[in-house]
Coordinates of C-alpha atoms in Angstrom, one line a residue:
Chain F
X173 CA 10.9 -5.2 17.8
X174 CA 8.3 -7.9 16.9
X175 CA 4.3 -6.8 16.8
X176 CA 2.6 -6.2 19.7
X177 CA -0.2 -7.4 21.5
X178 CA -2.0 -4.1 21.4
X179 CA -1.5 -3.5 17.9
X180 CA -2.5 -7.0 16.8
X181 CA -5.6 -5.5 19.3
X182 CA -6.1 -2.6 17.2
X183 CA -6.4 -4.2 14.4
X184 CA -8.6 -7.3 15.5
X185 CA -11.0 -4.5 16.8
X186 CA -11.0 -2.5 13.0
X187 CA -11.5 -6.1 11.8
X188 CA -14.3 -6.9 14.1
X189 CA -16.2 -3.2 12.9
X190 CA -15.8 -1.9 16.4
X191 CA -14.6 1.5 15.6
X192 CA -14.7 2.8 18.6
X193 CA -13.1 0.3 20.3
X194 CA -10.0 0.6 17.1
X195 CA -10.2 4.3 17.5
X196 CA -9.6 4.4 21.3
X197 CA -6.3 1.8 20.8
X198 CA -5.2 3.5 18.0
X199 CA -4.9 6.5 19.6
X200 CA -2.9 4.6 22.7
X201 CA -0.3 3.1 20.3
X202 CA 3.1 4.3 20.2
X203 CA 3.4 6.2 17.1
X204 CA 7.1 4.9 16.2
X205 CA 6.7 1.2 17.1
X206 CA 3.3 1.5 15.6
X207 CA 4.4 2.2 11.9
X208 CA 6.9 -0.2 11.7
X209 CA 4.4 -3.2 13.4
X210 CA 1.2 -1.9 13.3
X211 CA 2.0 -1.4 9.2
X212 CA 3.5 -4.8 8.9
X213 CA 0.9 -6.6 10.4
X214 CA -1.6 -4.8 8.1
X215 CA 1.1 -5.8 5.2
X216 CA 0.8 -9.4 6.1
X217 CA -2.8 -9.3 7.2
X218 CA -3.4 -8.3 3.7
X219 CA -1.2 -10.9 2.3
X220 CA -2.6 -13.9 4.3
X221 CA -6.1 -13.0 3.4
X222 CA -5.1 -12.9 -0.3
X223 CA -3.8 -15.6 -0.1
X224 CA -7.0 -17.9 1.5
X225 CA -9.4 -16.2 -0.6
X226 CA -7.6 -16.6 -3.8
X227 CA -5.5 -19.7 -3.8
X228 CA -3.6 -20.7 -7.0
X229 CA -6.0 -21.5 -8.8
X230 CA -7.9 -17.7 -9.3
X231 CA -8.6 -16.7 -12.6
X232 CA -7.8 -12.7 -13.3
X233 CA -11.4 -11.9 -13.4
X234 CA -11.5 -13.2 -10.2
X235 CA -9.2 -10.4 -9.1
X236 CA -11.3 -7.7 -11.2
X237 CA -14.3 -8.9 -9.5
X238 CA -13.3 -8.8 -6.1
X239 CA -12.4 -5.6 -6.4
X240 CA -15.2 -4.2 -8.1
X241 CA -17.1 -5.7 -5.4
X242 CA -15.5 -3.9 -2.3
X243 CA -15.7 -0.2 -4.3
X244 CA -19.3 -1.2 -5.3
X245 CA -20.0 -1.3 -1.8
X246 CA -19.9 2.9 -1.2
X247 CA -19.4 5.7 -3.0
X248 CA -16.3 6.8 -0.7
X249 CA -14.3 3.8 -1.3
X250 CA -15.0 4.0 -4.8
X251 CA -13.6 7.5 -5.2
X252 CA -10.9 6.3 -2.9
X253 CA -9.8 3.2 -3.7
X254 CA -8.1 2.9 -7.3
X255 CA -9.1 -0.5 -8.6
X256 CA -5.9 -0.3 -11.0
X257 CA -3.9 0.0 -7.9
X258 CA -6.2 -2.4 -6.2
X259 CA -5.7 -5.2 -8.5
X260 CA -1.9 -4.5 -8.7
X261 CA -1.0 -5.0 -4.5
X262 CA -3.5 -8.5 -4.9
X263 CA -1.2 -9.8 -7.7
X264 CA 2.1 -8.5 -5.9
X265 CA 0.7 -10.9 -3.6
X266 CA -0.4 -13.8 -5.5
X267 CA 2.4 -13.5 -8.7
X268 CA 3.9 -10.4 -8.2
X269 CA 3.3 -7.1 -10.2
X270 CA 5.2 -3.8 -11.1
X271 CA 4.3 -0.8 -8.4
X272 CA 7.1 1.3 -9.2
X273 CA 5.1 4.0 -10.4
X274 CA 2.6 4.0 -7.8
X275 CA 2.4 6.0 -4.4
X276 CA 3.0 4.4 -1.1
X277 CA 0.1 6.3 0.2
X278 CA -1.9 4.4 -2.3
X279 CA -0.4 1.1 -1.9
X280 CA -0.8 1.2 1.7
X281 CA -4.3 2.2 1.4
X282 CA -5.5 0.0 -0.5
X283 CA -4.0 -3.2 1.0
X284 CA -6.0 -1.6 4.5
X285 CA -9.5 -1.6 2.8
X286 CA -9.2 -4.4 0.7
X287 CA -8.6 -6.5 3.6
X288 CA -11.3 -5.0 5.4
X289 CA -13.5 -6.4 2.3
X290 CA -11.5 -9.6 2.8
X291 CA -12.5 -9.9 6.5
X292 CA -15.7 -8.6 5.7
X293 CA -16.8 -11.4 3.1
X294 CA -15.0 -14.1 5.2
X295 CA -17.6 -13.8 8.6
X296 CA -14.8 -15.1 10.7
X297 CA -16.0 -16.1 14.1
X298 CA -14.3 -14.8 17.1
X299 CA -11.5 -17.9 17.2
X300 CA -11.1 -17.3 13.5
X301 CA -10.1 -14.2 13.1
X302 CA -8.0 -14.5 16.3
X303 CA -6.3 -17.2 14.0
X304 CA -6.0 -15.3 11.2
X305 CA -4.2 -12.8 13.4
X306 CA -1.8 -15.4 14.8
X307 CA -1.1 -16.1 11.6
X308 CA -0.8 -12.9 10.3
X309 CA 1.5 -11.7 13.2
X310 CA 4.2 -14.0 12.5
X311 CA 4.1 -13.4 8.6
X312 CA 4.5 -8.9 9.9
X313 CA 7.6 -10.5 12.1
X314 CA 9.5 -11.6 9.2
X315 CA 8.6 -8.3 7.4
X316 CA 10.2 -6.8 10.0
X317 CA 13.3 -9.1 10.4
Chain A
X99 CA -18.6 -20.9 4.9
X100 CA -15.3 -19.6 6.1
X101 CA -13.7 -18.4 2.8
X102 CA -10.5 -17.3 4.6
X103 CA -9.4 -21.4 5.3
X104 CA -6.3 -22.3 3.5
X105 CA -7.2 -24.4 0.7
X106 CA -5.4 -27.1 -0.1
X107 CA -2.1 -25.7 -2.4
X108 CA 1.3 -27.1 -3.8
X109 CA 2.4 -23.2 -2.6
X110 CA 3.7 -22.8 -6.4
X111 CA 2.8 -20.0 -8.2
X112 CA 0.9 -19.5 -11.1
X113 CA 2.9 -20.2 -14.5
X114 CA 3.3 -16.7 -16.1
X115 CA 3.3 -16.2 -19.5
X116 CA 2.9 -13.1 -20.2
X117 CA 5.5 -10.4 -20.2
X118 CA 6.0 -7.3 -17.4
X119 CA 2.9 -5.1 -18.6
X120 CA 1.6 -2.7 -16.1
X121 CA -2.5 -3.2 -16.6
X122 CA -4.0 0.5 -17.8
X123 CA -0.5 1.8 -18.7
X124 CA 0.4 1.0 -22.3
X125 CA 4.4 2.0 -22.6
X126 CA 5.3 3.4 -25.7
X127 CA 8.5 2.2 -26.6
X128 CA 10.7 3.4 -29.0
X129 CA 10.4 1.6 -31.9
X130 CA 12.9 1.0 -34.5
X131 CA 10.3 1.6 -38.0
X132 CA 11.2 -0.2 -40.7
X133 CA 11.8 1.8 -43.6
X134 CA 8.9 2.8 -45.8
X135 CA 7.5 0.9 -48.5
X136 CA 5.2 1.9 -51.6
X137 CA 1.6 0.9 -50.7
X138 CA 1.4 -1.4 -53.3
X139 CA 4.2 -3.6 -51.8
X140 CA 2.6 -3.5 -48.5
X141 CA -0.3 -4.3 -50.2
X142 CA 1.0 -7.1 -52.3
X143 CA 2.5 -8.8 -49.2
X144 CA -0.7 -8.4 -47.1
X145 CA -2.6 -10.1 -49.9
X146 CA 0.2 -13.0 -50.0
X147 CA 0.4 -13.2 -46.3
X148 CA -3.3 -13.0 -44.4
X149 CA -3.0 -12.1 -40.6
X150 CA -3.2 -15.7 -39.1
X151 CA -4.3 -16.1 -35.5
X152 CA -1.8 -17.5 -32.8
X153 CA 0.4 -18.3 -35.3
X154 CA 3.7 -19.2 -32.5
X155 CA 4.4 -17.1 -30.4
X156 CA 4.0 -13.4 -30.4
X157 CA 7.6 -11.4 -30.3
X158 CA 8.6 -9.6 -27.1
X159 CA 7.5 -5.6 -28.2
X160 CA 10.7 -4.5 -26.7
X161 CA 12.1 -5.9 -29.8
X162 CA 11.9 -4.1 -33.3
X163 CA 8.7 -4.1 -34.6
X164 CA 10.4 -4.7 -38.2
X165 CA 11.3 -8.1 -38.8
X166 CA 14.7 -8.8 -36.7
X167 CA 17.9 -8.2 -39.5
X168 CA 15.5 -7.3 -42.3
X169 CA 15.2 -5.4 -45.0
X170 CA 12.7 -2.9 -46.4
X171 CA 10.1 -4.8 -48.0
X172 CA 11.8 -8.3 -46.8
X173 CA 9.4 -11.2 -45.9
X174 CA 8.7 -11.7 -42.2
X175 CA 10.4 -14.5 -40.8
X176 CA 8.8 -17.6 -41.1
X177 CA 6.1 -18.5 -38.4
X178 CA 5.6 -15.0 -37.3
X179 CA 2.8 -13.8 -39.6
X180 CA 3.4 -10.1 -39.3
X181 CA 1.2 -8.1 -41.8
X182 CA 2.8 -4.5 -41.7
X183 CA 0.4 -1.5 -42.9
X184 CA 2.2 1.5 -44.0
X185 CA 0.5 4.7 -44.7
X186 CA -0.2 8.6 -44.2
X187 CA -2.3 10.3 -41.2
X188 CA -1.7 13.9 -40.6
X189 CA 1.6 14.3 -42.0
X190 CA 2.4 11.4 -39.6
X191 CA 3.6 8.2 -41.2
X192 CA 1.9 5.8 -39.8
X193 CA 3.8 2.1 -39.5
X194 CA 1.9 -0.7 -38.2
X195 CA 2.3 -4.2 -37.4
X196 CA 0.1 -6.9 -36.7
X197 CA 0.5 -10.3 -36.4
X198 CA -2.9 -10.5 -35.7
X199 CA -3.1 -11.2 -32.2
X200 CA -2.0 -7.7 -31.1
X201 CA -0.9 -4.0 -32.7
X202 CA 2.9 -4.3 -31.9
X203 CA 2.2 -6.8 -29.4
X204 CA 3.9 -7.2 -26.2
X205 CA 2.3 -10.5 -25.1
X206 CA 4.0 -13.5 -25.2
X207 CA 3.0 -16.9 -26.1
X208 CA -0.4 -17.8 -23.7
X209 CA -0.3 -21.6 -23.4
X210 CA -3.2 -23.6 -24.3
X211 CA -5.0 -20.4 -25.9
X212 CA -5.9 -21.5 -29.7
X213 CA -6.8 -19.1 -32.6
X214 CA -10.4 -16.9 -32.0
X215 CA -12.4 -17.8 -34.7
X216 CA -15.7 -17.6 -34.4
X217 CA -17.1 -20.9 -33.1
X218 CA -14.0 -21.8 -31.5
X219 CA -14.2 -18.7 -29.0
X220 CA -13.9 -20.7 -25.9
X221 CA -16.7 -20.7 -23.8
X222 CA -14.2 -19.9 -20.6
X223 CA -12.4 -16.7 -21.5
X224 CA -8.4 -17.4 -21.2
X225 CA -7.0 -18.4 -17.8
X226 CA -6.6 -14.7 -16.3
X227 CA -3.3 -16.3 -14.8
X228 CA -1.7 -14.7 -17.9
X229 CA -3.0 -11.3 -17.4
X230 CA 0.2 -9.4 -15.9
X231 CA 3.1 -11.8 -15.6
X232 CA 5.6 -9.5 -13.9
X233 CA 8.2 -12.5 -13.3
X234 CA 10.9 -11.2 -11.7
X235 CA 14.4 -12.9 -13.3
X236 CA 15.4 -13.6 -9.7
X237 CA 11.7 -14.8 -7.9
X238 CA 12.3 -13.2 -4.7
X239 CA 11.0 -14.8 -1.5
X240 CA 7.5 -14.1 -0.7
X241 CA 8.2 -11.8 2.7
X242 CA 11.3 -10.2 0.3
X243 CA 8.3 -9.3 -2.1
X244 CA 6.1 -7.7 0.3
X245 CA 8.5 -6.0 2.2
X246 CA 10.0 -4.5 -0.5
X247 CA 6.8 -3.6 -2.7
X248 CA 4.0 -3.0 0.0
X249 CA 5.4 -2.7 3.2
X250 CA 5.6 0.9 4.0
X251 CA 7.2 2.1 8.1
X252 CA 7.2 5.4 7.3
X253 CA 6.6 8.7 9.0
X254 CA 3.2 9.4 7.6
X255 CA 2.2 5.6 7.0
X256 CA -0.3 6.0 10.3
X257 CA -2.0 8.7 9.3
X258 CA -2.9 7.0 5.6
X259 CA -3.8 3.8 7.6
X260 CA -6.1 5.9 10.1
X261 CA -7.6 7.8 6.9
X262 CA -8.5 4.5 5.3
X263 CA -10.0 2.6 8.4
X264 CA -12.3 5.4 8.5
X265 CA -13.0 4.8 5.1
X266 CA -13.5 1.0 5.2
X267 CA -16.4 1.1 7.9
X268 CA -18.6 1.4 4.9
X269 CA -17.6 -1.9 4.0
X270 CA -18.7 -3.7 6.8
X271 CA -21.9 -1.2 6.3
X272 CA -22.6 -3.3 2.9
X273 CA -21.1 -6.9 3.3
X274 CA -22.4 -8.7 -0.1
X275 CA -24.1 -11.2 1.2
X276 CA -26.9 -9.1 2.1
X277 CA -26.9 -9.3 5.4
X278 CA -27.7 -5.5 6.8
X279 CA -27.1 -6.2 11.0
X280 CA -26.1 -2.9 12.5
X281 CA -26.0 0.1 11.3
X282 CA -28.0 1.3 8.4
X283 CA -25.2 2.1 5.1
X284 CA -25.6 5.3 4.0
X285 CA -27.1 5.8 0.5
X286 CA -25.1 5.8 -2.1
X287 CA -25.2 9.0 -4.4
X288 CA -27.5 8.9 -7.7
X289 CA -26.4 10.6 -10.5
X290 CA -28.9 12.3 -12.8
X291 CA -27.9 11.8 -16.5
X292 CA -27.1 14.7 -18.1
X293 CA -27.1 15.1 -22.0
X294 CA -23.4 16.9 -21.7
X295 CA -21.7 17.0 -25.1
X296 CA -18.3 16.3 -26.3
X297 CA -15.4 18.0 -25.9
X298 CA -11.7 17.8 -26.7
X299 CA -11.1 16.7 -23.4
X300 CA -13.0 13.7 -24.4
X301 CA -12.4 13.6 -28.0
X302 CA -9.0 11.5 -28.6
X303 CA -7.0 11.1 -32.6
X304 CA -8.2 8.6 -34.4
X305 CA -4.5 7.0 -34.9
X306 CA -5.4 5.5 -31.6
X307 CA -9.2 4.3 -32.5
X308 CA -7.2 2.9 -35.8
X309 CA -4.9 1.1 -33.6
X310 CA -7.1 -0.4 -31.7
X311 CA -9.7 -1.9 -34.8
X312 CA -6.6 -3.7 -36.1
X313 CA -5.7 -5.1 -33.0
X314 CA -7.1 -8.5 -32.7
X315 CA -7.3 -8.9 -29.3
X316 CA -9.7 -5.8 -28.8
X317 CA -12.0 -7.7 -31.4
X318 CA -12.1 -10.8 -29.2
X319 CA -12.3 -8.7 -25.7
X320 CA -15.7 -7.9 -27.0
X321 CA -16.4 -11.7 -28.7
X322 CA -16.2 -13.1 -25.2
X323 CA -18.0 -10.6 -23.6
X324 CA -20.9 -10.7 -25.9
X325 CA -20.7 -14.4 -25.2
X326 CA -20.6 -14.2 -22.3
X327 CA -23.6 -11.5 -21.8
X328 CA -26.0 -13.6 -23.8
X329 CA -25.1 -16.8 -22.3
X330 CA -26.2 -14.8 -18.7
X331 CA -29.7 -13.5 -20.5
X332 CA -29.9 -17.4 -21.1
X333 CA -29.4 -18.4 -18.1
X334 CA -32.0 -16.2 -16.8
X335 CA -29.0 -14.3 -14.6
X336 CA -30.2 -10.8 -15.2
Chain K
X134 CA -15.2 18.4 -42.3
X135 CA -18.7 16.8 -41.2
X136 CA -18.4 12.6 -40.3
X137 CA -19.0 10.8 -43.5
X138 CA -21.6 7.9 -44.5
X139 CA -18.2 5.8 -44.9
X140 CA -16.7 6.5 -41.4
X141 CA -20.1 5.4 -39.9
X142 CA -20.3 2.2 -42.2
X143 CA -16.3 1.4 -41.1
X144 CA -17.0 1.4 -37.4
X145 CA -20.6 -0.3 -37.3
X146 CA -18.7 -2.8 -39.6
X147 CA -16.8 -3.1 -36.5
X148 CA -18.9 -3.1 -33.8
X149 CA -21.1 -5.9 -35.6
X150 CA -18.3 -8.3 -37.0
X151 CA -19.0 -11.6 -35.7
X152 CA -16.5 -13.5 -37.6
X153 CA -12.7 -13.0 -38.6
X154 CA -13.7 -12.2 -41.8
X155 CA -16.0 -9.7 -41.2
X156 CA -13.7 -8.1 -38.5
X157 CA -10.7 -8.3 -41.7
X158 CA -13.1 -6.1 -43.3
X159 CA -13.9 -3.7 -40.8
X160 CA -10.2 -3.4 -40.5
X161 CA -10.1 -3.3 -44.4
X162 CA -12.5 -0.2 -44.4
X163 CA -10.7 1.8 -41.5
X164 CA -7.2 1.4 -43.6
X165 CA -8.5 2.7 -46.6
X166 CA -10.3 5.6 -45.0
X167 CA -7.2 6.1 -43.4
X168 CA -5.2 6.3 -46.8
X169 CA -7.4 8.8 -47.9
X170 CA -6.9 11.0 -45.3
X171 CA -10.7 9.7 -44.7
X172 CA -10.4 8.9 -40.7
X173 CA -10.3 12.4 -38.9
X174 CA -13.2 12.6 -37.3
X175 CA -13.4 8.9 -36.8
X176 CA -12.3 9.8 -33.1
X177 CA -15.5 12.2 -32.7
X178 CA -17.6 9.7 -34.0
X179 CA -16.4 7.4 -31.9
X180 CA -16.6 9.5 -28.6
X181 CA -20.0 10.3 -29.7
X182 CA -21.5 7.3 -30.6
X183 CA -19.9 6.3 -27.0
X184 CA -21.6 9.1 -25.2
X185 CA -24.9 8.7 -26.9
X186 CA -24.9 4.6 -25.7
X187 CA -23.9 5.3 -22.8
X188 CA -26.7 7.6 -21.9
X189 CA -29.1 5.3 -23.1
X190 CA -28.0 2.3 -20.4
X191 CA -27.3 4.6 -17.4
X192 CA -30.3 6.4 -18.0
X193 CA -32.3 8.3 -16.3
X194 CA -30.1 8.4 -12.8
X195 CA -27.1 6.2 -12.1
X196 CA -24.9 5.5 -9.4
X197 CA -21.2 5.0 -8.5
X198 CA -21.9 1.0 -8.4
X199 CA -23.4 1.1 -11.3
X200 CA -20.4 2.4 -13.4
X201 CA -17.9 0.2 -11.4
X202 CA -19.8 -3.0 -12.0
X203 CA -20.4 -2.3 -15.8
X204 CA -16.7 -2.0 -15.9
X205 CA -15.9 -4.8 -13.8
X206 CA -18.4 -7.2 -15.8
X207 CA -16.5 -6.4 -19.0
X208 CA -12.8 -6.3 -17.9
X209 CA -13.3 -9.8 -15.6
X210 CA -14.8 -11.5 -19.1
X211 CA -11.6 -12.1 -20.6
X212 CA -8.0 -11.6 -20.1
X213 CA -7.5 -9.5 -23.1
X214 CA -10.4 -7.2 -21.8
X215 CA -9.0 -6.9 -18.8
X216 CA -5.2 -5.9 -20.3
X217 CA -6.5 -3.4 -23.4
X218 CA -9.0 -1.4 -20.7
X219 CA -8.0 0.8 -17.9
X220 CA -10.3 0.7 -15.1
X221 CA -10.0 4.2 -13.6
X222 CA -9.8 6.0 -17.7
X223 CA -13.1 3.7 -18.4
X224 CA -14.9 4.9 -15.5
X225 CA -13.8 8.0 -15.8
X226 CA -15.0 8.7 -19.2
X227 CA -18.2 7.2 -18.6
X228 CA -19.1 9.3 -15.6
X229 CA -18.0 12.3 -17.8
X230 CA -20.3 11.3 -20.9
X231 CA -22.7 11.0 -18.4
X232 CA -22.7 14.9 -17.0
X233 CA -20.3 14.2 -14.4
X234 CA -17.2 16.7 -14.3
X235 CA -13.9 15.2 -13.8
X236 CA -10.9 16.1 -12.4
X237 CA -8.6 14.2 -14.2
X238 CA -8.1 14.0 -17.9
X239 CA -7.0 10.0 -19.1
X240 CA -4.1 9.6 -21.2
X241 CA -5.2 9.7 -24.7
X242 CA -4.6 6.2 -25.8
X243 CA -6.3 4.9 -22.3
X244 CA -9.7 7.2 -23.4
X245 CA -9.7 6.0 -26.8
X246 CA -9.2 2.4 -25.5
X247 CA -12.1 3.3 -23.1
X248 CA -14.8 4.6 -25.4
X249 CA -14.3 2.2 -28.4
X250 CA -14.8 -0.9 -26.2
X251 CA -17.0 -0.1 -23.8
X252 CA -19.0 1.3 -26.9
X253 CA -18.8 -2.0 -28.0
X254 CA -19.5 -3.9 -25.4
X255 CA -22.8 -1.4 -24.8
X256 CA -23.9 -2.4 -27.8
X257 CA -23.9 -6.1 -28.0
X258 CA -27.2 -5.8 -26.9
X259 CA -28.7 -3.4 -29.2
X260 CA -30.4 -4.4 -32.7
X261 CA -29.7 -3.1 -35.8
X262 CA -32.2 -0.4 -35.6
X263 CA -31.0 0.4 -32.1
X264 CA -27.2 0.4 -33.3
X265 CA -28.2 2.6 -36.2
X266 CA -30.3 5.1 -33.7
X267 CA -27.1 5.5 -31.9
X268 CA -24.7 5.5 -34.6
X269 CA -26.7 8.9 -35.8
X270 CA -27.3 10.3 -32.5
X271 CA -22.9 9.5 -32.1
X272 CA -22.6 11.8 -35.5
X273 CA -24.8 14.7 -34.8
X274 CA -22.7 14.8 -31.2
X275 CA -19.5 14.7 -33.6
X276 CA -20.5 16.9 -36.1
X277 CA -21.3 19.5 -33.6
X278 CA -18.0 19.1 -31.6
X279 CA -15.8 19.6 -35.3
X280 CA -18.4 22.6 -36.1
X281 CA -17.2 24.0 -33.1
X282 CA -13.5 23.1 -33.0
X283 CA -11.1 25.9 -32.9

């Protein structure tokens, strides 16, 4: 079953910082269409916005940076964010990297706040994060295929 | 400026260089240790032999650190530039190898990087490109990569996701561009320095301080960043 | 056994080599010591030369950012910087030099990684009086943690 329109709604409202907007569709979602679409379109959210902010032609400390600059930005997301996982799941992205001997729980995690920073540096207007989305969408549809 | 527009690409990926190396996780392999020499042969071939800089390319670690097919005490083969150091530490013999790049290096050759001397440090630090290579033999598809190493549909995948959008409101609390519309971020936590002392918790051997000295690259890590730091005082950046 | 005059010479031999040469003999000094049985408490020196720099940047409060952007400034300088030096053992061992428990204890080679370059890259800054200041606070630290070694 491809994404839906009310996750790609959940997570346009998460991306647009109104939480309680995000919390009240999260909560509506179907729980086991949810983690197989809802996931996947994080997955590829993650991946598309890696992919615009870095190119091809990023230099590592580009990557360190970035990174240091979203945990920088609280002391929560410090503690929970791992910037040794952090930097792996961007270079998975951009020229793969080993992640064998990390947690999914951490994996997943990360790839959810690090787009938020993603999002969160870009300023999208309205029509472009409903773009991104679009874009986004179909990339979770193949994940899912 | 909307940072998230596709820039212009060819859609290849980066060259890597660099071998498989998980960043913060140094492997120890098992090595296959030559057999000991006396101290004045190792010392008689280091003397002969200075450690040369990026002298070709630096063997795969997975390899034997002793010269491939040699014997004790044999020359390295030619090109390679492997000083060995042979000696005592706590009852532990202590075998290493250098060809002055890295301690039992892993890395291999980093295109376009020359020798570090001093004065030819460049003053852009090598193209990070090379920092985790990680090529998979078979270069799987870019959706086969992420569903298969970040993708995650499973039972408790909602509940991390829920965990971590609570989390990631701070972002948007702090965006780094300064702008602060909405709510105020909270404060961040300030840490009163404490004049704690040391402990063996802290305290690691020195066969891995030693290790690290002779490794070249460790030497240059801190070459560029000194550069680097002064050329920001300079600037007037701080 | 107490930190010698020739384990402090070895490692600010290091810490101020500027040249190959001059790193060859920094290198050159840490062999022999370690010939002669000479390099012990090298690893207490180092941790508490470490400690004592470290206090002296982060000082008097610090923050979360603070560590993570130190970090981040060194490791994004170079690519060998960023492969020899663990993010989470670096901050970690900073935040616990600086009076901050931790949960987690680095692998031993990651901690010794940690301390000797980020001791190094705190002290690109200092001058020789500075470096010397430190060096002797780093070996009273050390001499007190092997005085009171089991």
């Amino acid at each position: 079953m491809p994404v839906t329109d009310d996750q790609v709604a959940t997570l346009r409202a998460l991306l647009s910082d109104d939480m309680d907007r995000y919390r009240q569709l999260f909560s509506g979602l179907d729980r086991d269409e949810a983690r197989k679409g809802y996931s996947a379109l994080v997955t590829a959210g993650f991946a598309e916005a890696v992919e615009r902010r870095f190119g091809t032609g990023y230099r590592g400390g580009d990557i360190v940076e970035f990174v240091a600059s979203v945990r920088s930005r609280s002391d929560q997301v410090a503690a929970e964010l791992d910037p040794d996982v952090a930097e792996r799941v961007i270079r998975v992205v951009l020229e793969d990297a080993p992640v064998d001997d990390l947690s999914r729980d951490a994996i997943t995690g990360a790839q959810l706040l690090l787009l938020i920073g993603l999002i969160a540096d870009a300023q999208l207007d309205g029509g472009g994060l409903a773009q991104f989305l679009a874009e986004a969408r179909k990339l979770a549809d193949q994940l899912m295929s | 400026m909307d940072e998230l527009s596709r820039p212009e690409s060819s859609g290849q990926p980066p060259d890597k260089a660099a071998p498989d190396v998980s960043v913060g996780r140094r492997q120890h392999e098992d090595r296959q240790l030559a057999e000991p020499r006396s101290r004045q042969e190792v010392a008689r071939e280091a003397r002969a032999r200075p450690v040369r800089l990026d002298d070709g390319p630096v063997p795969d670690r997975r390899d034997t650190v002793a010269p491939a097919g040699g014997r004790p005490g044999d020359a390295a083969p030619p090109g390679s530039a492997m000083t060995h150091f042979h000696g005592e530490f706590k009852s532990q013999r202590l075998d290493l190898y250098t060809d002055g790049n890295r301690w039992a290096s892993a890395d291999s050759a980093r295109p376009g990087q020359t020798a570090a001397k001093k004065g030819d440090v460049p003053v852009r630090p090598p193209d990070g490109q090379e920092l985790i290579g990680g090529a998979a033999d078979t270069n799987p598809s870019r959706a086969d990569r992420l569903r298969s190493k970040l993708y995650d549909q499973s039972d408790g995948v909602l509940d991390v996701l829920e965990k971590n959008a609570n989390i990631g409101q701070s972002i948007f609390d702090q965006p780094p561009t300064g702008s602060y519309e909405g709510s105020p971020a909270p404060q961040p936590h300030i840490y009163e320095t404490h004049p704690a002392g040391i402990d063996a918790g802290t305290v690691a051997t020195a066969i891995f301080t030693l290790g690290l000295v002779i490794d070249r690259a460790a030497h240059r890590a801190v070459e560029y960043y000194e550069k680097r730091a002064k050329g920001d005082n300079h600037a007037g950046n701080r | 056994m107490a930190v010698t005059d020739d384990q402090v010479a070895a490692l600010r031999a290091w810490l101020r080599a500027g040249t190959d040469a001059e790193a060859s003999d920094a290198e050159r000094q840490f062999l022999t010591l370690s010939k002669t049985s000479g390099l012990d408490e090298i690893g207490a020196l180092v941790c508490g030369a470490f400690a004592a720099v470290a206090r002296r940047r982060f000082s008097p409060t610090w923050t979360s950012a603070d560590i993570v952007r130190f970090v981040a400034e060194f490791r994004s300088s170079s690519a060998e910087a960023a492969e020899l030096l663990s993010p989470s053992a670096a901050e970690n061992q900073l935040r616990r030099v600086l009076g901050e428990k931790q949960a987690i204890v680095p692998p031993e080679e990651d901690r010794a990684r940690a301390q000797l370059l980020l001791l190094a890259a705190l002290a690109v800054t200092l001058g020789p009086q500075e470096l010397d200041q430190v060096l002797a606070e780093g070996r009273t630290l050390a001499d007190s943690f092997v005085r009171d070694a089991p």
